[in-house]
C-alpha positions as a Python dict, from the first residue, in 0.01 Angstrom:
ca = {
    (1, 'M'): (0, 0, 0),
    (2, 'S'): (100, 387, -131),
    (3, 'D'): (127, 637, 118),
    (4, 'H'): (-163, 784, -74),
    (5, 'D'): (-349, 529, -153),
    (6, 'V'): (-691, 690, -66),
    (7, 'A'): (-1051, 472, -44),
    (8, 'V'): (-1424, 540, -20),
    (9, 'V'): (-1526, 395, 286),
    (10, 'G'): (-1857, 430, 279),
    (11, 'V'): (-2143, 619, 73),
    (12, 'G'): (-2492, 766, 124),
    (13, 'Q'): (-2828, 884, -48),
    (14, 'S'): (-3125, 973, -36),
    (15, 'E'): (-3397, 952, -251),
    (16, 'F'): (-3465, 1141, -528),
    (17, 'G'): (-3703, 1321, -725),
    (18, 'A'): (-3984, 1579, -572),
    (19, 'L'): (-3877, 1593, -280),
    (20, 'E'): (-4196, 1838, -108),
    (21, 'G'): (-4201, 1982, 197),
    (22, 'Q'): (-3868, 1854, 210),
    (23, 'R'): (-3577, 2140, 325),
    (24, 'V'): (-3233, 2025, 214),
    (25, 'T'): (-3100, 1989, 530),
    (26, 'E'): (-3320, 1714, 612),
    (27, 'F'): (-3216, 1486, 299),
    (28, 'G'): (-2936, 1593, 323),
    (29, 'G'): (-2899, 1500, 615),
    (30, 'R'): (-3008, 1191, 575),
    (31, 'A'): (-2760, 1101, 308),
    (32, 'V'): (-2449, 1185, 483),
    (33, 'R'): (-2646, 1008, 852),
    (34, 'E'): (-2635, 707, 570),
    (35, 'A'): (-2251, 798, 479),
    (36, 'L'): (-2135, 794, 884),
    (37, 'L'): (-2295, 438, 943),
    (38, 'A'): (-2226, 294, 579),
    (39, 'S'): (-1830, 416, 690),
    (40, 'N'): (-1788, 357, 1133),
    (41, 'V'): (-1674, 703, 1077),
    (42, 'D'): (-1870, 934, 1368),
    (43, 'N'): (-2006, 1220, 1311),
    (44, 'D'): (-1626, 1411, 1514),
    (45, 'G'): (-1370, 1147, 1296),
    (46, 'I'): (-1523, 1422, 970),
    (47, 'E'): (-1206, 1654, 940),
    (48, 'E'): (-1357, 1857, 641),
    (49, 'A'): (-1634, 1813, 445),
    (50, 'Y'): (-1663, 2016, 92),
    (51, 'I'): (-2042, 2011, -10),
    (52, 'G'): (-2142, 2044, -439),
    (53, 'N'): (-2388, 2252, -445),
    (54, 'V'): (-2530, 2533, -741),
    (55, 'A'): (-2782, 2697, -469),
    (56, 'S'): (-3119, 2748, -726),
    (57, 'A'): (-3433, 2861, -693),
    (58, 'A'): (-3670, 2627, -538),
    (59, 'Q'): (-3380, 2636, -294),
    (60, 'D'): (-3348, 2919, 79),
    (61, 'Q'): (-3089, 2767, 220),
    (62, 'T'): (-2854, 2949, -77),
    (63, 'G'): (-2501, 3046, 203),
    (64, 'V'): (-2395, 2834, 369),
    (65, 'V'): (-2575, 2494, 246),
    (66, 'G'): (-2317, 2301, 418),
    (67, 'Q'): (-2270, 2402, 733),
    (68, 'A'): (-2639, 2399, 777),
    (69, 'V'): (-2707, 2027, 665),
    (70, 'L'): (-2399, 1940, 845),
    (71, 'R'): (-2504, 2034, 1170),
    (72, 'E'): (-2763, 1845, 1173),
    (73, 'V'): (-2615, 1510, 1192),
    (74, 'G'): (-2340, 1707, 1429),
    (75, 'V'): (-2107, 1756, 1144),
    (76, 'T'): (-1906, 2085, 1411),
    (77, 'G'): (-1577, 2309, 1408),
    (78, 'I'): (-1447, 2119, 1104),
    (79, 'P'): (-1361, 2368, 704),
    (80, 'I'): (-1669, 2368, 566),
    (81, 'T'): (-1594, 2408, 178),
    (82, 'R'): (-1875, 2469, -118),
    (83, 'V'): (-1802, 2378, -488),
    (84, 'E'): (-1939, 2489, -765),
    (85, 'N'): (-1940, 2381, -1123),
    (86, 'A'): (-2274, 2342, -1234),
    (87, 'C'): (-2470, 1971, -1291),
    (88, 'A'): (-2085, 1825, -1207),
    (89, 'S'): (-2072, 1993, -895),
    (90, 'S'): (-2068, 1756, -635),
    (91, 'T'): (-1790, 1541, -803),
    (92, 'C'): (-1558, 1827, -740),
    (93, 'A'): (-1697, 1823, -444),
    (94, 'F'): (-1551, 1473, -398),
    (95, 'R'): (-1229, 1486, -691),
    (96, 'E'): (-1073, 1804, -345),
    (97, 'A'): (-1202, 1530, -57),
    (98, 'Y'): (-941, 1273, -261),
    (99, 'R'): (-636, 1563, -363),
    (100, 'T'): (-716, 1628, 89),
    (101, 'V'): (-672, 1329, 168),
    (102, 'R'): (-390, 1218, -70),
    (103, 'S'): (-195, 1529, 56),
    (104, 'G'): (-187, 1349, 416),
    (105, 'E'): (-343, 1681, 545),
    (106, 'C'): (-624, 1509, 672),
    (107, 'D'): (-704, 1119, 690),
    (108, 'V'): (-1113, 1163, 719),
    (109, 'V'): (-1300, 1426, 452),
    (110, 'L'): (-1631, 1388, 348),
    (111, 'A'): (-1805, 1478, -43),
    (112, 'L'): (-2143, 1568, 13),
    (113, 'G'): (-2376, 1639, -324),
    (114, 'V'): (-2701, 1824, -208),
    (115, 'E'): (-2972, 1968, -420),
    (116, 'K'): (-3342, 2112, -435),
    (117, 'M'): (-3508, 2170, -770),
    (118, 'T'): (-3817, 2118, -783),
    (119, 'G'): (-4091, 2403, -637),
    (120, 'V'): (-4038, 2661, -818),
    (121, 'P'): (-4246, 2734, -1151),
    (122, 'T'): (-4087, 2598, -1530),
    (123, 'D'): (-3985, 2901, -1610),
    (124, 'V'): (-3806, 3016, -1280),
    (125, 'A'): (-3632, 2738, -1292),
    (126, 'L'): (-3535, 2675, -1650),
    (127, 'K'): (-3408, 3088, -1617),
    (128, 'D'): (-3206, 2960, -1303),
    (129, 'M'): (-3081, 2647, -1525),
    (130, 'S'): (-2904, 2886, -1818),
    (131, 'G'): (-2712, 3071, -1581),
    (132, 'A'): (-2481, 2811, -1655),
    (133, 'S'): (-2451, 2817, -2020),
    (134, 'D'): (-2264, 3087, -2158),
    (135, 'A'): (-2512, 3392, -1983),
    (136, 'E'): (-2360, 3674, -2169),
    (137, 'V'): (-2451, 3507, -2547),
    (138, 'E'): (-2669, 3187, -2537),
    (139, 'G'): (-2904, 3296, -2280),
    (140, 'P'): (-3035, 3622, -2382),
    (141, 'M'): (-3080, 3418, -2707),
    (142, 'G'): (-3286, 3190, -2560),
    (143, 'M'): (-3123, 2851, -2566),
    (144, 'T'): (-3217, 2613, -2290),
    (145, 'F'): (-2944, 2262, -2226),
    (146, 'M'): (-3204, 2065, -2425),
    (147, 'G'): (-3236, 2278, -2712),
    (148, 'V'): (-2793, 2251, -2722),
    (149, 'Y'): (-2850, 1838, -2692),
    (150, 'G'): (-3114, 1840, -3003),
    (151, 'M'): (-2821, 2026, -3205),
    (152, 'R'): (-2583, 1760, -3067),
    (153, 'A'): (-2773, 1543, -3198),
    (154, 'N'): (-2821, 1708, -3575),
    (155, 'A'): (-2446, 1704, -3589),
    (156, 'Y'): (-2400, 1387, -3464),
    (157, 'M'): (-2678, 1268, -3723),
    (158, 'D'): (-2589, 1438, -4030),
    (159, 'R'): (-2210, 1226, -3988),
    (160, 'F'): (-2369, 957, -3871),
    (161, 'G'): (-2686, 903, -3991),
    (162, 'D'): (-3046, 836, -3794),
    (163, 'V'): (-3025, 670, -3455),
    (164, 'R'): (-3351, 811, -3349),
    (165, 'E'): (-3451, 409, -3257),
    (166, 'E'): (-3123, 331, -3034),
    (167, 'L'): (-3141, 667, -2829),
    (168, 'A'): (-3506, 532, -2713),
    (169, 'D'): (-3410, 252, -2657),
    (170, 'I'): (-3109, 412, -2389),
    (171, 'A'): (-3444, 507, -2212),
    (172, 'V'): (-3583, 258, -2224),
    (173, 'K'): (-3273, 29, -2100),
    (174, 'N'): (-3249, 317, -1729),
    (175, 'H'): (-3594, 298, -1719),
    (176, 'S'): (-3567, -54, -1692),
    (177, 'N'): (-3229, 3, -1477),
    (178, 'G'): (-3450, 246, -1278),
    (179, 'L'): (-3705, 22, -1190),
    (180, 'A'): (-3438, -158, -976),
    (181, 'N'): (-3350, 154, -773),
    (182, 'P'): (-3494, 209, -442),
    (183, 'Y'): (-3356, 611, -473),
    (184, 'A'): (-3499, 692, -840),
    (185, 'H'): (-3679, 1001, -916),
    (186, 'L'): (-3870, 822, -1251),
    (187, 'H'): (-4033, 496, -1241),
    (188, 'L'): (-4168, 456, -1452),
    (189, 'D'): (-4175, 137, -1746),
    (190, 'V'): (-4137, 269, -2089),
    (191, 'G'): (-4079, 64, -2413),
    (192, 'R'): (-3897, 185, -2757),
    (193, 'E'): (-4230, 348, -2924),
    (194, 'D'): (-4367, 524, -2599),
    (195, 'V'): (-4028, 791, -2638),
    (196, 'L'): (-4091, 794, -3049),
    (197, 'D'): (-4430, 931, -2932),
    (198, 'S'): (-4355, 1148, -2646),
    (199, 'R'): (-4438, 1543, -2687),
    (200, 'M'): (-4109, 1662, -2843),
    (201, 'V'): (-3872, 1945, -2666),
    (202, 'A'): (-3587, 2009, -2928),
    (203, 'D'): (-3573, 1814, -3215),
    (204, 'P'): (-3495, 1540, -3194),
    (205, 'I'): (-3492, 1541, -2761),
    (206, 'R'): (-3831, 1417, -2712),
    (207, 'L'): (-3956, 1422, -2358),
    (208, 'L'): (-3881, 1068, -2269),
    (209, 'D'): (-3470, 1087, -2388),
    (210, 'A'): (-3489, 1381, -2135),
    (211, 'C'): (-3371, 1363, -1773),
    (212, 'P'): (-3603, 1608, -1484),
    (213, 'M'): (-3557, 1808, -1204),
    (214, 'S'): (-3491, 1675, -936),
    (215, 'D'): (-3404, 1723, -500),
    (216, 'G'): (-3203, 1481, -346),
    (217, 'A'): (-2902, 1407, -119),
    (218, 'A'): (-2563, 1239, -176),
    (219, 'A'): (-2238, 1191, 28),
    (220, 'A'): (-1925, 990, 75),
    (221, 'V'): (-1689, 995, 301),
    (222, 'L'): (-1278, 899, 164),
    (223, 'A'): (-1000, 821, 402),
    (224, 'R'): (-630, 706, 354),
    (225, 'G'): (-536, 375, 254),
    (226, 'E'): (-430, 230, 599),
    (227, 'V'): (-722, 451, 762),
    (228, 'A'): (-978, 259, 522),
    (229, 'E'): (-781, -22, 605),
    (230, 'K'): (-844, -1, 934),
    (231, 'L'): (-1296, 148, 959),
    (232, 'T'): (-1407, -128, 666),
    (233, 'D'): (-1292, -455, 556),
    (234, 'E'): (-1456, -384, 184),
    (235, 'P'): (-1279, -40, 122),
    (236, 'V'): (-1303, 135, -198),
    (237, 'Y'): (-979, 287, -344),
    (238, 'V'): (-1037, 559, -625),
    (239, 'D'): (-756, 550, -869),
    (240, 'A'): (-802, 861, -1041),
    (241, 'V'): (-1032, 1193, -1072),
    (242, 'E'): (-956, 1439, -1306),
    (243, 'A'): (-1145, 1669, -1443),
    (244, 'S'): (-1080, 1951, -1736),
    (245, 'S'): (-1246, 2309, -1838),
    (246, 'G'): (-1297, 2363, -2238),
    (247, 'D'): (-1097, 2588, -2447),
    (248, 'Y'): (-1410, 2761, -2600),
    (249, 'L'): (-1198, 2942, -2832),
    (250, 'D'): (-1104, 2675, -3106),
    (251, 'S'): (-1307, 2731, -3427),
    (252, 'D'): (-1173, 2409, -3521),
    (253, 'L'): (-1466, 2208, -3254),
    (254, 'E'): (-1736, 1952, -3381),
    (255, 'Y'): (-2032, 1927, -3216),
    (256, 'W'): (-2058, 1531, -3305),
    (257, 'R'): (-1783, 1464, -3089),
    (258, 'E'): (-1713, 1454, -2736),
    (259, 'E'): (-1417, 1605, -2777),
    (260, 'L'): (-1349, 1690, -2405),
    (261, 'D'): (-1405, 1318, -2281),
    (262, 'E'): (-1182, 1227, -2411),
    (263, 'R'): (-929, 1408, -2335),
    (264, 'V'): (-995, 1351, -1984),
    (265, 'S'): (-1022, 999, -2019),
    (266, 'E'): (-685, 949, -2125),
    (267, 'R'): (-574, 1168, -1833),
    (268, 'A'): (-779, 991, -1569),
    (269, 'Y'): (-684, 624, -1799),
    (270, 'R'): (-314, 699, -1759),
    (271, 'E'): (-317, 835, -1419),
    (272, 'A'): (-504, 439, -1320),
    (273, 'G'): (-260, 257, -1527),
    (274, 'I'): (-582, 85, -1717),
    (275, 'G'): (-771, 132, -2028),
    (276, 'P'): (-1144, 132, -2141),
    (277, 'D'): (-1132, -201, -2221),
    (278, 'D'): (-1082, -282, -1839),
    (279, 'L'): (-1358, -148, -1752),
    (280, 'D'): (-1640, -389, -1584),
    (281, 'V'): (-1964, -79, -1508),
    (282, 'V'): (-1966, 256, -1572),
    (283, 'E'): (-2246, 562, -1483),
    (284, 'V'): (-2194, 864, -1727),
    (285, 'H'): (-2438, 1190, -1743),
    (286, 'D'): (-2770, 1086, -2024),
    (287, 'A'): (-2871, 1475, -1888),
    (288, 'A'): (-3061, 1334, -2261),
    (289, 'T'): (-2971, 1005, -2397),
    (290, 'I'): (-2723, 1126, -2677),
    (291, 'G'): (-2569, 1298, -2378),
    (292, 'E'): (-2512, 921, -2258),
    (293, 'L'): (-2441, 765, -2655),
    (294, 'M'): (-2091, 1022, -2743),
    (295, 'H'): (-2000, 994, -2377),
    (296, 'Y'): (-1940, 573, -2524),
    (297, 'E'): (-1759, 752, -2789),
    (298, 'G'): (-1577, 1040, -2573),
    (299, 'L'): (-1437, 752, -2303),
    (300, 'G'): (-1327, 545, -2573),
    (301, 'L'): (-1544, 297, -2553),
    (302, 'A'): (-1661, 265, -2871),
    (303, 'S'): (-1459, 451, -3192),
    (304, 'H'): (-1640, 733, -3362),
    (305, 'G'): (-1931, 647, -3530),
    (306, 'E'): (-2012, 400, -3368),
    (307, 'G'): (-2145, 405, -3005),
    (308, 'A'): (-2518, 336, -3139),
    (309, 'S'): (-2377, -58, -3176),
    (310, 'L'): (-2337, -61, -2752),
    (311, 'V'): (-2685, -48, -2790),
    (312, 'R'): (-2804, -257, -3043),
    (313, 'N'): (-2553, -542, -2991),
    (314, 'G'): (-2626, -509, -2567),
    (315, 'D'): (-2298, -445, -2449),
    (316, 'V'): (-2493, -190, -2195),
    (317, 'L'): (-2709, -375, -2015),
    (318, 'L'): (-2632, -508, -1723),
    (319, 'D'): (-2561, -828, -1867),
    (320, 'G'): (-2380, -731, -2123),
    (321, 'R'): (-2002, -706, -2229),
    (322, 'I'): (-2008, -307, -2051),
    (323, 'P'): (-2304, -255, -1874),
    (324, 'V'): (-2425, 123, -1875),
    (325, 'N'): (-2553, 326, -1542),
    (326, 'P'): (-2750, 40, -1409),
    (327, 'S'): (-2823, 348, -1143),
    (328, 'G'): (-3056, 482, -1451),
    (329, 'G'): (-2856, 747, -1495),
    (330, 'L'): (-2991, 1091, -1492),
    (331, 'K'): (-3265, 965, -1679),
    (332, 'S'): (-3462, 750, -1449),
    (333, 'R'): (-3204, 795, -1124),
    (334, 'G'): (-3301, 1120, -1159),
    (335, 'H'): (-3099, 1513, -1159),
    (336, 'P'): (-3000, 1665, -829),
    (337, 'V'): (-2779, 1963, -1068),
    (338, 'G'): (-2502, 1960, -756),
    (339, 'A'): (-2559, 1585, -625),
    (340, 'T'): (-2523, 1405, -935),
    (341, 'G'): (-2211, 1378, -914),
    (342, 'I'): (-2109, 1184, -593),
    (343, 'A'): (-2436, 935, -686),
    (344, 'Q'): (-2325, 820, -914),
    (345, 'V'): (-2009, 741, -713),
    (346, 'C'): (-2201, 564, -427),
    (347, 'E'): (-2368, 319, -740),
    (348, 'L'): (-2045, 254, -777),
    (349, 'V'): (-2001, 167, -498),
    (350, 'W'): (-2247, -24, -437),
    (351, 'Q'): (-2141, -223, -785),
    (352, 'L'): (-1812, -263, -700),
    (353, 'R'): (-1949, -439, -318),
    (354, 'G'): (-2191, -616, -454),
    (355, 'E'): (-2437, -419, -320),
    (356, 'A'): (-2682, -294, -564),
    (357, 'G'): (-3008, -622, -549),
    (358, 'D'): (-3202, -690, -835),
    (359, 'R'): (-2910, -402, -1072),
    (360, 'Q'): (-2599, -575, -902),
    (361, 'V'): (-2307, -603, -1223),
    (362, 'N'): (-2125, -949, -1250),
    (363, 'D'): (-1829, -914, -1007),
    (364, 'P'): (-1732, -531, -1155),
    (365, 'T'): (-1389, -498, -993),
    (366, 'I'): (-1306, -197, -1231),
    (367, 'G'): (-1568, 54, -1195),
    (368, 'L'): (-1582, 416, -1428),
    (369, 'A'): (-1831, 782, -1347),
    (370, 'Q'): (-1825, 1024, -1569),
    (371, 'N'): (-2004, 1337, -1472),
    (372, 'S'): (-2030, 1721, -1710),
    (373, 'G'): (-2170, 2001, -1596),
    (374, 'G'): (-2327, 2372, -1731),
    (375, 'A'): (-2165, 2460, -2174),
    (376, 'L'): (-2021, 2751, -2256),
    (377, 'V'): (-2146, 2779, -2720),
    (378, 'G'): (-2095, 2444, -2724),
    (379, 'E'): (-1920, 2275, -2485),
    (380, 'G'): (-1927, 2160, -2158),
    (381, 'G'): (-1784, 2394, -1866),
    (382, 'V'): (-1646, 2064, -1730),
    (383, 'S'): (-1592, 1696, -1798),
    (384, 'T'): (-1500, 1480, -1455),
    (385, 'V'): (-1397, 1169, -1513),
    (386, 'T'): (-1322, 948, -1227),
    (387, 'I'): (-1207, 572, -1215),
    (388, 'L'): (-1261, 346, -922),
    (389, 'S'): (-1176, 17, -782),
    (390, 'T'): (-1130, -309, -582),
    (391, 'R'): (-768, -318, -600),
}
């Protein structure tokens, strides 16, 4: 074991959904309690905490949200830092926690993602989310994230042909997986025709291609390797956490490909000492179904233009060669923007420990989570890649 090894010792998640009447302190506190119990760590054993939160319009507690949530579970008197990076906020909080432990500064650190999004009119929520795009250029033009996904889907299909049926099948897959996830927002049994017949949102993106806006929280406790092995018999090691912004000034950017994923995943694979063929389970940022398909290619699971073949061949199903989004993904599990990244980590930990119930993948040892956040002129604001393993 290296002096710099870091492991996740426990995770916890609240239910995701429209949690009417519940404040962030309530469902955030539940996620933290679950993570502490799973970690065998007392509330006074946390030395530092990083909180992913965007503070959307539906949220009353917009400042010191981490302090407010952690006060509920008796985690006080420590450094608590909020991290905002759009939909990747909690992965970036997880990354800061990882780096704090890896540096030797702390032995045990908490990463939490929490968000309240429901309970406000749709136009208010959409305006709120538009702040994660270019507010000076794209926002005033009425651009929404589903609009961006629609344009990217058209760019992809102009180059590689119609993949609408495969996109519908991605939605079907993720909803099927979500039916086995007790934390999921949308427990829907849908078929291909249901997706293809659902209301158009931003051609070719239809309602059932898009994820919901959700409330929820997810938490993870990270510990130095030697400490982790004393706390649990099943540490899940953090082999890489990489993140990057886009370039934005590149006029040759190709909108049919996930170039940002390609750069970030290459670094993560190198850090972890593996390649895409070594992965056993993957969680990706499927805010829209075209996003999932393009992430297949950006992460090297398929060559450019071949992502749809993974769907047609069943490779990404629970019993397939490389299961993707066994949690149900954003599409079914839901998307509380500040919590999504750590929810992906929770799923990987449960999968790697064999604790995922009816959605369990067969004997995984290495998992990857890809989480995106925001966009500027069509390119991602941030892409993150996290690789976990049982070693």
